[in-house]
Coordinates of C-alpha atoms in Angstrom, one line a residue:
M207 CA 0.0 0.7 1.0
S208 CA -2.4 1.2 3.8
L209 CA -5.0 3.8 4.6
P210 CA -3.4 5.0 7.8
H211 CA -0.2 5.9 5.9
V212 CA -2.2 7.9 3.3
I213 CA -3.9 9.8 6.1
L214 CA -0.6 10.4 7.9
T215 CA 0.8 11.8 4.6
I216 CA -2.1 14.2 4.5
L217 CA -1.6 15.2 8.1
S218 CA 2.1 15.7 7.5
R219 CA 1.2 18.5 5.1
H220 CA -1.2 20.2 7.5
E221 CA -3.6 19.6 10.3
A222 CA -7.1 18.6 9.1
T223 CA -10.6 17.6 10.2
G224 CA -11.9 14.2 9.3
Y225 CA -14.1 15.9 6.8
D226 CA -11.1 17.6 5.2
I227 CA -9.3 14.2 4.9
T228 CA -12.4 12.6 3.4
K229 CA -12.7 15.5 0.9
A230 CA -9.1 14.9 -0.2
F231 CA -10.0 11.3 -1.0
S232 CA -12.8 12.5 -3.2
Q233 CA -10.5 14.8 -5.0
N234 CA -6.8 14.3 -5.8
I235 CA -6.2 11.2 -3.8
G236 CA -9.2 9.5 -5.2
H237 CA -7.3 9.0 -8.5
F238 CA -5.3 6.2 -6.8
W239 CA -6.9 5.4 -3.4
K240 CA -10.5 5.2 -2.4
A241 CA -11.8 5.5 1.2
S242 CA -15.2 6.2 2.5
H243 CA -16.1 8.7 5.2
Q244 CA -16.6 5.8 7.7
Q245 CA -13.2 4.2 6.8
V246 CA -11.4 7.5 7.4
Y247 CA -13.0 8.1 10.8
R248 CA -12.4 4.5 11.8
E249 CA -8.7 4.8 11.0
L250 CA -8.4 8.2 12.7
N251 CA -9.8 6.5 15.9
K252 CA -7.3 3.7 15.6
M253 CA -4.5 6.1 14.9
S254 CA -5.4 8.1 18.0
Q255 CA -5.2 5.0 20.1
L256 CA -1.8 4.3 18.6
E257 CA -0.8 7.9 19.4
W258 CA 0.0 8.6 15.8
V259 CA -2.4 11.5 15.8
T260 CA -3.9 13.9 18.3
S261 CA -7.1 15.8 18.0
E262 CA -8.4 19.1 19.4
L263 CA -12.2 19.5 19.7
I264 CA -13.3 22.9 18.4
I265 CA -16.7 24.0 19.7
Q266 CA -18.7 25.9 17.1
E267 CA -21.9 27.9 17.5
G268 CA -24.7 27.0 15.1
K269 CA -22.6 24.2 13.5
P270 CA -21.5 20.8 14.7
D271 CA -18.3 20.7 16.8
K272 CA -15.3 19.6 14.9
K273 CA -12.1 17.8 15.6
I274 CA -8.8 18.9 14.2
Y275 CA -6.3 16.1 13.8
T276 CA -2.5 16.6 13.9
I277 CA 0.2 14.1 13.3
T278 CA 2.4 13.3 16.3
D279 CA 6.2 12.5 16.4
L280 CA 5.2 8.8 16.8
G281 CA 3.0 9.2 13.7
R282 CA 5.8 10.7 11.7
K283 CA 8.0 7.7 12.7
A284 CA 5.3 5.3 11.6
L285 CA 5.1 7.1 8.3
L286 CA 8.8 7.1 7.8
T287 CA 9.1 3.3 8.7
W288 CA 6.4 2.6 6.1
F289 CA 8.0 4.8 3.5
E290 CA 11.4 3.2 4.0
Q291 CA 10.1 -0.3 3.3
P292 CA 10.6 -1.5 -0.3
T293 CA 7.4 -1.1 -2.4
P294 CA 6.5 -4.3 -4.3
Y295 CA 4.9 -4.0 -7.7
T296 CA 1.2 -4.1 -7.0
A297 CA -0.4 -7.3 -8.0
T298 CA -3.6 -6.7 -10.0
R299 CA -6.9 -8.2 -8.8
D300 CA -9.1 -7.6 -11.8
E301 CA -12.6 -8.9 -11.9
F302 CA -12.9 -8.1 -15.5
S303 CA -10.0 -10.3 -16.4
A304 CA -11.4 -13.1 -14.2
K305 CA -14.7 -12.9 -16.1
L306 CA -12.8 -12.9 -19.4
M307 CA -11.3 -16.2 -18.4
A308 CA -14.9 -17.5 -17.8
C309 CA -15.7 -16.8 -21.4
T310 CA -14.4 -20.3 -22.2
V311 CA -17.5 -21.7 -20.4
Q312 CA -19.9 -18.7 -20.6
S313 CA -21.4 -16.7 -23.4
T314 CA -19.1 -14.1 -24.9
A315 CA -22.1 -12.0 -25.8
L316 CA -22.5 -10.9 -22.2
M317 CA -18.8 -9.9 -22.0
I318 CA -19.1 -8.0 -25.2
E319 CA -22.1 -6.1 -23.7
Q320 CA -20.1 -5.3 -20.6
I321 CA -17.2 -4.0 -22.8
N322 CA -19.6 -1.9 -24.8
D323 CA -20.7 -0.3 -21.5
L324 CA -17.3 0.0 -19.9
I325 CA -15.3 1.6 -22.8
P326 CA -17.4 4.8 -22.9
Q327 CA -17.2 5.0 -19.1
A328 CA -13.4 4.7 -19.3
E329 CA -13.3 7.3 -22.0
T330 CA -15.3 9.7 -19.9
M331 CA -12.9 9.2 -17.0
I332 CA -10.0 9.9 -19.3
Q333 CA -11.7 13.1 -20.4
Q334 CA -12.4 14.1 -16.8
F335 CA -8.8 13.4 -15.8
Q336 CA -7.4 15.3 -18.8
L337 CA -9.6 18.3 -17.9
I338 CA -8.3 18.2 -14.3
E339 CA -4.8 18.1 -15.7
K340 CA -5.4 21.0 -18.0
Q341 CA -7.1 23.1 -15.2
C342 CA -4.8 22.3 -12.3
Y343 CA -1.5 21.3 -13.9
A344 CA -1.3 23.1 -17.2
Y345 CA 2.3 24.3 -16.6
P346 CA 4.2 21.4 -15.1
D347 CA 7.5 23.3 -15.0
K348 CA 6.0 25.9 -12.7
L349 CA 4.4 23.5 -10.2
N350 CA 5.6 23.0 -6.7
I351 CA 6.7 19.5 -5.7
Q352 CA 3.3 18.5 -4.3
A353 CA 1.5 19.6 -7.4
R354 CA 4.1 17.9 -9.6
L355 CA 3.6 14.6 -7.8
E356 CA -0.2 14.9 -7.9
R357 CA 0.1 15.5 -11.7
L358 CA 2.3 12.4 -12.1
I359 CA -0.3 10.3 -10.2
L360 CA -3.0 11.7 -12.5
R361 CA -0.9 11.0 -15.6
R362 CA -0.6 7.4 -14.5
N363 CA -4.4 7.1 -14.3
I364 CA -4.9 8.7 -17.7
L365 CA -2.3 6.4 -19.3
E366 CA -3.6 3.3 -17.6
R367 CA -7.2 4.0 -18.7
K368 CA -6.1 4.7 -22.3
M369 CA -4.3 1.4 -22.3
W370 CA -7.3 -0.3 -20.8
V371 CA -9.5 1.1 -23.6
E372 CA -7.1 -0.1 -26.2
W373 CA -6.9 -3.6 -24.6
A374 CA -10.7 -3.8 -24.1
T375 CA -11.2 -2.9 -27.8
E376 CA -8.9 -5.8 -28.7
V377 CA -10.7 -8.1 -26.4
K378 CA -14.0 -7.2 -28.0
E379 CA -12.6 -7.8 -31.4
Q380 CA -11.3 -11.2 -30.4
L381 CA -14.5 -12.2 -28.6
T382 CA -16.5 -11.2 -31.7
L383 CA -14.2 -13.3 -33.9
T384 CA -14.5 -16.2 -31.4
D385 CA -18.3 -16.0 -31.6
S386 CA -18.2 -16.2 -35.4
L387 CA -16.1 -19.3 -35.3
I388 CA -18.5 -21.2 -33.1

């Protein structure tokens, strides 16, 4: 997946400013894709050059001027082309797992410390995501298609983090056992 296609998806729903798009990344899209303010504006500039989006400058009094972006027909075609391509299962690049492999030549105590720090962080994220689910998606059968899909993405994040906590707990137990054998 690429950032421009996520932005095109947002603009397919409604026109938006760069600020609006960045805000979406800090809210519901942030569960599965991260992008900084600078990345969004850099991509919008590239997409303008490719004629995937157009923008209209709105002059405001007492506030900075703003640009409202709209997807073009060419942008819709680019989004459709991307969407029609088969999606490979995403390979995981996981620094934590790479460090776990290094435990054969490094102290497991440092890894156990990291796990002790990370498990509560993951549990906090799970609680935050569950709160969002309860507040925004409490009645799944009554949601429109956009909200149903957003809920499914949120559910994936909840389940992945729960599984990670379960796995990390097992890793910690095994590392502790390994330390006692040395």
